Amino acid sequence: GGITAEEAKKSSYLNIVGMVGSIDNDFCGTDMTIGTDSALHRIMEIVDAITTTAQSHQRTFVLEVMGRHCGYLALITALACGADWVFIPESPPEDDWEDHLCRRLTE
């Protein structure tokens, strides 16, 4: 049943570390959670693959990435691939975003 005083003394220095595994990168106090880098790597592979198709067909592509309530993956992907538009939960679009987007596409 119980832990003896001697066993408790021998293990008094035991340190436990928790590692967050999430692609969202939304855990406070960490630079990057486990899974975020590999998710970003896979997203960039897909962006590279569809960029060629978009250019050859002169089309615009919309890419949706995971992230739940955290726009880290969307923001970093947008910066890395030079996206013209990005939607992230931390900065909701203005009310007339549709009109602004249509003007940009027309230009």
CSV table of N, CA and C in Angstrom, one decimal:
chain,number,residue,atom,x,y,z
A,1,GLY,N,0.6,-1.2,0.0
A,1,GLY,CA,0.0,0.0,0.0
A,1,GLY,C,0.6,1.3,0.0
A,2,GLY,N,1.4,1.7,1.0
A,2,GLY,CA,1.9,3.0,1.1
A,2,GLY,C,3.3,3.2,0.8
A,3,ILE,N,3.8,4.4,0.7
A,3,ILE,CA,5.2,4.7,0.5
A,3,ILE,C,5.8,4.9,1.9
A,4,THR,N,6.9,4.2,2.1
A,4,THR,CA,7.6,4.4,3.4
A,4,THR,C,8.4,5.7,3.4
A,5,ALA,N,8.7,6.1,4.6
A,5,ALA,CA,9.5,7.4,4.8
A,5,ALA,C,10.8,7.2,4.0
A,6,GLU,N,11.4,6.1,4.1
A,6,GLU,CA,12.7,5.9,3.4
A,6,GLU,C,12.6,5.9,1.9
A,7,GLU,N,11.5,5.3,1.4
A,7,GLU,CA,11.3,5.4,-0.1
A,7,GLU,C,11.0,6.9,-0.5
A,8,ALA,N,10.2,7.6,0.3
A,8,ALA,CA,9.9,9.0,0.0
A,8,ALA,C,11.2,9.8,0.0
A,9,LYS,N,12.1,9.6,0.9
A,9,LYS,CA,13.3,10.3,1.0
A,9,LYS,C,14.2,10.1,-0.2
A,10,LYS,N,14.3,8.8,-0.6
A,10,LYS,CA,15.1,8.4,-1.8
A,10,LYS,C,14.6,9.1,-3.1
A,11,SER,N,13.3,9.3,-3.2
A,11,SER,CA,12.7,9.9,-4.4
A,11,SER,C,12.3,11.3,-4.2
A,12,SER,N,12.8,12.0,-3.2
A,12,SER,CA,12.4,13.4,-3.0
A,12,SER,C,12.9,14.4,-4.1
A,13,TYR,N,13.8,13.9,-4.9
A,13,TYR,CA,14.4,14.8,-5.9
A,13,TYR,C,13.7,14.6,-7.3
A,14,LEU,N,12.7,13.7,-7.3
A,14,LEU,CA,12.1,13.4,-8.6
A,14,LEU,C,11.4,14.6,-9.2
A,15,ASN,N,11.8,14.9,-10.4
A,15,ASN,CA,11.1,16.0,-11.1
A,15,ASN,C,10.3,15.5,-12.3
A,16,ILE,N,9.1,16.0,-12.4
A,16,ILE,CA,8.3,15.6,-13.5
A,16,ILE,C,8.1,16.8,-14.5
A,17,VAL,N,8.2,16.5,-15.8
A,17,VAL,CA,8.1,17.5,-16.8
A,17,VAL,C,6.9,17.1,-17.7
A,18,GLY,N,6.0,18.0,-18.0
A,18,GLY,CA,5.0,17.7,-19.0
A,18,GLY,C,5.3,18.4,-20.3
A,19,MET,N,5.0,17.7,-21.4
A,19,MET,CA,5.3,18.2,-22.7
A,19,MET,C,4.0,18.3,-23.5
A,20,VAL,N,3.7,19.5,-24.0
A,20,VAL,CA,2.4,19.7,-24.7
A,20,VAL,C,2.5,19.2,-26.1
A,21,GLY,N,1.6,18.4,-26.5
A,21,GLY,CA,1.6,17.9,-27.9
A,21,GLY,C,0.4,18.5,-28.6
A,22,SER,N,0.5,19.5,-29.4
A,22,SER,CA,-0.6,20.2,-30.0
A,22,SER,C,-0.1,20.9,-31.2
A,23,ILE,N,-0.8,20.9,-32.3
A,23,ILE,CA,-0.3,21.6,-33.5
A,23,ILE,C,-0.8,23.1,-33.4
A,24,ASP,N,-1.7,23.4,-32.5
A,24,ASP,CA,-2.2,24.7,-32.4
A,24,ASP,C,-1.2,25.8,-31.9
A,25,ASN,N,-0.2,25.4,-31.2
A,25,ASN,CA,0.8,26.3,-30.6
A,25,ASN,C,0.1,27.3,-29.7
A,26,ASP,N,-0.8,26.9,-28.9
A,26,ASP,CA,-1.6,27.9,-28.1
A,26,ASP,C,-1.4,27.6,-26.6
A,27,PHE,N,-0.3,27.0,-26.2
A,27,PHE,CA,0.0,26.8,-24.8
A,27,PHE,C,0.9,27.8,-24.3
A,28,CYS,N,0.5,28.5,-23.3
A,28,CYS,CA,1.2,29.6,-22.6
A,28,CYS,C,2.5,29.2,-22.1
A,29,GLY,N,3.6,29.9,-22.3
A,29,GLY,CA,4.9,29.6,-21.7
A,29,GLY,C,5.8,28.8,-22.6
A,30,THR,N,5.4,28.4,-23.8
A,30,THR,CA,6.2,27.7,-24.7
A,30,THR,C,6.5,28.5,-25.9
A,31,ASP,N,7.6,28.2,-26.5
A,31,ASP,CA,7.9,28.9,-27.8
A,31,ASP,C,7.1,28.1,-28.9
A,32,MET,N,7.2,26.8,-28.9
A,32,MET,CA,6.5,26.0,-29.9
A,32,MET,C,6.1,24.7,-29.3
A,33,THR,N,4.9,24.3,-29.4
A,33,THR,CA,4.5,23.0,-28.9
A,33,THR,C,4.9,21.9,-29.9
A,34,ILE,N,4.9,20.7,-29.3
A,34,ILE,CA,5.3,19.5,-30.1
A,34,ILE,C,4.2,19.3,-31.2
A,35,GLY,N,4.6,19.2,-32.4
A,35,GLY,CA,3.6,19.0,-33.5
A,35,GLY,C,3.4,20.2,-34.3
A,36,THR,N,3.7,21.4,-33.8
A,36,THR,CA,3.5,22.6,-34.6
A,36,THR,C,4.5,22.6,-35.8
A,37,ASP,N,5.7,22.4,-35.6
A,37,ASP,CA,6.7,22.4,-36.6
A,37,ASP,C,6.4,21.4,-37.7
A,38,SER,N,6.1,20.2,-37.3
A,38,SER,CA,5.8,19.2,-38.4
A,38,SER,C,4.5,19.5,-39.1
A,39,ALA,N,3.5,20.1,-38.5
A,39,ALA,CA,2.3,20.5,-39.2
A,39,ALA,C,2.6,21.7,-40.2
A,40,LEU,N,3.4,22.6,-39.7
A,40,LEU,CA,3.8,23.7,-40.6
A,40,LEU,C,4.6,23.2,-41.8
A,41,HIS,N,5.5,22.2,-41.6
A,41,HIS,CA,6.2,21.6,-42.7
A,41,HIS,C,5.3,21.0,-43.7
A,42,ARG,N,4.3,20.2,-43.2
A,42,ARG,CA,3.4,19.6,-44.2
A,42,ARG,C,2.5,20.6,-44.9
A,43,ILE,N,2.1,21.7,-44.2
A,43,ILE,CA,1.4,22.7,-44.9
A,43,ILE,C,2.2,23.3,-46.0
A,44,MET,N,3.4,23.6,-45.8
A,44,MET,CA,4.3,24.3,-46.8
A,44,MET,C,4.5,23.3,-48.0
A,45,GLU,N,4.6,22.0,-47.7
A,45,GLU,CA,4.7,21.1,-48.8
A,45,GLU,C,3.5,21.2,-49.7
A,46,ILE,N,2.3,21.3,-49.1
A,46,ILE,CA,1.0,21.4,-49.8
A,46,ILE,C,1.0,22.7,-50.6
A,47,VAL,N,1.4,23.8,-50.0
A,47,VAL,CA,1.4,25.1,-50.6
A,47,VAL,C,2.3,25.0,-51.9
A,48,ASP,N,3.5,24.4,-51.7
A,48,ASP,CA,4.4,24.3,-52.9
A,48,ASP,C,3.8,23.5,-54.0
A,49,ALA,N,3.0,22.5,-53.6
A,49,ALA,CA,2.4,21.6,-54.7
A,49,ALA,C,1.3,22.4,-55.4
A,50,ILE,N,0.4,23.1,-54.7
A,50,ILE,CA,-0.7,23.8,-55.3
A,50,ILE,C,-0.3,25.1,-56.0
A,51,THR,N,0.8,25.7,-55.6
A,51,THR,CA,1.3,26.9,-56.2
A,51,THR,C,1.5,26.7,-57.7
A,52,THR,N,2.2,25.6,-58.0
A,52,THR,CA,2.5,25.4,-59.5
A,52,THR,C,1.2,25.2,-60.2
A,53,THR,N,0.2,24.5,-59.7
A,53,THR,CA,-1.1,24.4,-60.4
A,53,THR,C,-1.8,25.7,-60.5
A,54,ALA,N,-1.8,26.5,-59.4
A,54,ALA,CA,-2.5,27.8,-59.4
A,54,ALA,C,-1.9,28.7,-60.5
A,55,GLN,N,-0.5,28.7,-60.6
A,55,GLN,CA,0.1,29.6,-61.6
A,55,GLN,C,-0.2,29.1,-63.0
A,56,SER,N,-0.1,27.8,-63.2
A,56,SER,CA,-0.3,27.3,-64.6
A,56,SER,C,-1.7,27.5,-65.0
A,57,HIS,N,-2.7,27.5,-64.1
A,57,HIS,CA,-4.1,27.7,-64.5
A,57,HIS,C,-4.6,29.1,-64.3
A,58,GLN,N,-3.7,29.9,-63.8
A,58,GLN,CA,-4.0,31.3,-63.4
A,58,GLN,C,-5.3,31.4,-62.6
A,59,ARG,N,-5.2,30.7,-61.5
A,59,ARG,CA,-6.3,30.6,-60.5
A,59,ARG,C,-5.9,31.0,-59.1
A,60,THR,N,-6.9,31.4,-58.4
A,60,THR,CA,-6.6,31.7,-57.0
A,60,THR,C,-7.1,30.5,-56.1
A,61,PHE,N,-6.3,30.1,-55.2
A,61,PHE,CA,-6.6,29.0,-54.3
A,61,PHE,C,-6.8,29.5,-52.9
A,62,VAL,N,-7.8,28.8,-52.2
A,62,VAL,CA,-8.0,29.1,-50.8
A,62,VAL,C,-7.5,27.9,-50.0
A,63,LEU,N,-6.7,28.2,-49.0
A,63,LEU,CA,-6.2,27.1,-48.2
A,63,LEU,C,-6.6,27.3,-46.8
A,64,GLU,N,-7.2,26.2,-46.2
A,64,GLU,CA,-7.6,26.3,-44.8
A,64,GLU,C,-6.7,25.3,-44.0
A,65,VAL,N,-6.2,25.9,-42.9
A,65,VAL,CA,-5.4,25.1,-42.1
A,65,VAL,C,-6.0,24.9,-40.7
A,66,MET,N,-5.6,23.9,-40.0
A,66,MET,CA,-6.1,23.7,-38.6
A,66,MET,C,-5.6,24.7,-37.7
A,67,GLY,N,-6.2,24.8,-36.5
A,67,GLY,CA,-5.7,25.7,-35.5
A,67,GLY,C,-6.8,26.1,-34.5
A,68,ARG,N,-8.0,25.6,-34.7
A,68,ARG,CA,-9.1,25.9,-33.7
A,68,ARG,C,-9.2,27.4,-33.4
A,69,HIS,N,-8.8,27.8,-32.2
A,69,HIS,CA,-8.9,29.2,-31.8
A,69,HIS,C,-7.6,29.9,-31.9
A,70,CYS,N,-6.6,29.3,-32.5
A,70,CYS,CA,-5.3,29.9,-32.6
A,70,CYS,C,-4.9,30.0,-34.0
A,71,GLY,N,-4.5,31.2,-34.5
A,71,GLY,CA,-4.2,31.4,-35.9
A,71,GLY,C,-2.7,31.3,-36.2
A,72,TYR,N,-1.9,30.7,-35.3
A,72,TYR,CA,-0.5,30.6,-35.5
A,72,TYR,C,-0.1,30.0,-36.9
A,73,LEU,N,-0.7,28.8,-37.1
A,73,LEU,CA,-0.3,28.1,-38.4
A,73,LEU,C,-0.8,28.9,-39.6
A,74,ALA,N,-1.9,29.5,-39.6
A,74,ALA,CA,-2.4,30.3,-40.7
A,74,ALA,C,-1.5,31.5,-40.9
A,75,LEU,N,-1.2,32.2,-39.8
A,75,LEU,CA,-0.3,33.4,-40.0
A,75,LEU,C,1.1,33.1,-40.5
A,76,ILE,N,1.7,32.0,-39.9
A,76,ILE,CA,3.1,31.7,-40.4
A,76,ILE,C,3.0,31.2,-41.8
A,77,THR,N,2.0,30.4,-42.1
A,77,THR,CA,1.9,29.9,-43.5
A,77,THR,C,1.7,31.1,-44.5
A,78,ALA,N,0.9,32.0,-44.1
A,78,ALA,CA,0.6,33.2,-45.0
A,78,ALA,C,1.9,34.0,-45.2
A,79,LEU,N,2.7,34.2,-44.1
A,79,LEU,CA,4.0,34.9,-44.2
A,79,LEU,C,5.0,34.1,-45.1
A,80,ALA,N,5.0,32.8,-44.9
A,80,ALA,CA,6.0,32.0,-45.6
A,80,ALA,C,5.7,31.9,-47.1
A,81,CYS,N,4.5,31.9,-47.4
A,81,CYS,CA,4.2,31.7,-48.9
A,81,CYS,C,3.7,33.0,-49.6
A,82,GLY,N,3.7,34.1,-48.9
A,82,GLY,CA,3.3,35.4,-49.5
A,82,GLY,C,1.9,35.5,-49.8
A,83,ALA,N,1.0,34.9,-48.9
A,83,ALA,CA,-0.4,35.0,-49.2
A,83,ALA,C,-0.9,36.4,-49.2
A,84,ASP,N,-1.9,36.7,-50.0
A,84,ASP,CA,-2.5,38.0,-50.1
A,84,ASP,C,-3.5,38.3,-49.1
A,85,TRP,N,-4.1,37.2,-48.5
A,85,TRP,CA,-5.1,37.4,-47.5
A,85,TRP,C,-5.0,36.3,-46.5
A,86,VAL,N,-5.3,36.6,-45.2
A,86,VAL,CA,-5.3,35.6,-44.1
A,86,VAL,C,-6.4,35.9,-43.1
A,87,PHE,N,-7.1,34.9,-42.7
A,87,PHE,CA,-8.0,35.1,-41.6
A,87,PHE,C,-7.5,34.3,-40.4
A,88,ILE,N,-7.5,35.0,-39.3
A,88,ILE,CA,-7.0,34.4,-38.0
A,88,ILE,C,-8.0,34.8,-36.9
A,89,PRO,N,-8.3,33.9,-36.0
A,89,PRO,CA,-9.2,34.2,-34.9
A,89,PRO,C,-8.8,35.4,-34.0
A,90,GLU,N,-7.5,35.6,-33.9
A,90,GLU,CA,-7.0,36.7,-33.0
A,90,GLU,C,-7.3,38.1,-33.6
A,91,SER,N,-7.6,38.1,-34.9
A,91,SER,CA,-7.9,39.4,-35.5
A,91,SER,C,-9.0,39.2,-36.5
A,92,PRO,N,-10.2,39.2,-36.0
A,92,PRO,CA,-11.4,38.9,-36.9
A,92,PRO,C,-11.5,40.0,-38.0
A,93,PRO,N,-12.0,39.6,-39.2
A,93,PRO,CA,-12.0,40.5,-40.3
A,93,PRO,C,-13.1,41.6,-40.0
A,94,GLU,N,-12.9,42.8,-40.7
A,94,GLU,CA,-13.8,43.8,-40.6
A,94,GLU,C,-15.1,43.5,-41.3
A,95,ASP,N,-16.2,44.2,-41.0
A,95,ASP,CA,-17.5,43.9,-41.6
A,95,ASP,C,-17.5,43.9,-43.1
A,96,ASP,N,-16.8,44.8,-43.8
A,96,ASP,CA,-16.8,44.8,-45.2
A,96,ASP,C,-15.7,44.1,-45.9
A,97,TRP,N,-15.2,43.0,-45.3
A,97,TRP,CA,-14.1,42.3,-45.8
A,97,TRP,C,-14.3,41.7,-47.2
A,98,GLU,N,-15.6,41.3,-47.4
A,98,GLU,CA,-15.9,40.7,-48.7
A,98,GLU,C,-15.7,41.7,-49.9
A,99,ASP,N,-16.1,43.0,-49.7
A,99,ASP,CA,-16.0,44.0,-50.7
A,99,ASP,C,-14.5,44.3,-50.9
A,100,HIS,N,-13.7,44.4,-49.8
A,100,HIS,CA,-12.3,44.7,-49.9
A,100,HIS,C,-11.6,43.5,-50.7
A,101,LEU,N,-12.0,42.3,-50.4
A,101,LEU,CA,-11.3,41.2,-51.0
A,101,LEU,C,-11.7,41.2,-52.5
A,102,CYS,N,-12.9,41.5,-52.9
A,102,CYS,CA,-13.3,41.5,-54.3
A,102,CYS,C,-12.6,42.6,-55.0
A,103,ARG,N,-12.4,43.8,-54.4
A,103,ARG,CA,-11.6,44.9,-55.0
A,103,ARG,C,-10.1,44.4,-55.3
A,104,ARG,N,-9.5,43.7,-54.3
A,104,ARG,CA,-8.2,43.2,-54.4
A,104,ARG,C,-8.1,42.2,-55.6
A,105,LEU,N,-9.0,41.3,-55.7
A,105,LEU,CA,-9.0,40.3,-56.7
A,105,LEU,C,-9.2,40.9,-58.1
A,106,THR,N,-10.0,42.0,-58.2
A,106,THR,CA,-10.2,42.7,-59.4
A,106,THR,C,-8.9,43.4,-59.9
A,107,GLU,N,-8.2,44.0,-58.9
A,107,GLU,CA,-6.9,44.6,-59.2
A,107,GLU,C,-5.9,43.7,-59.7
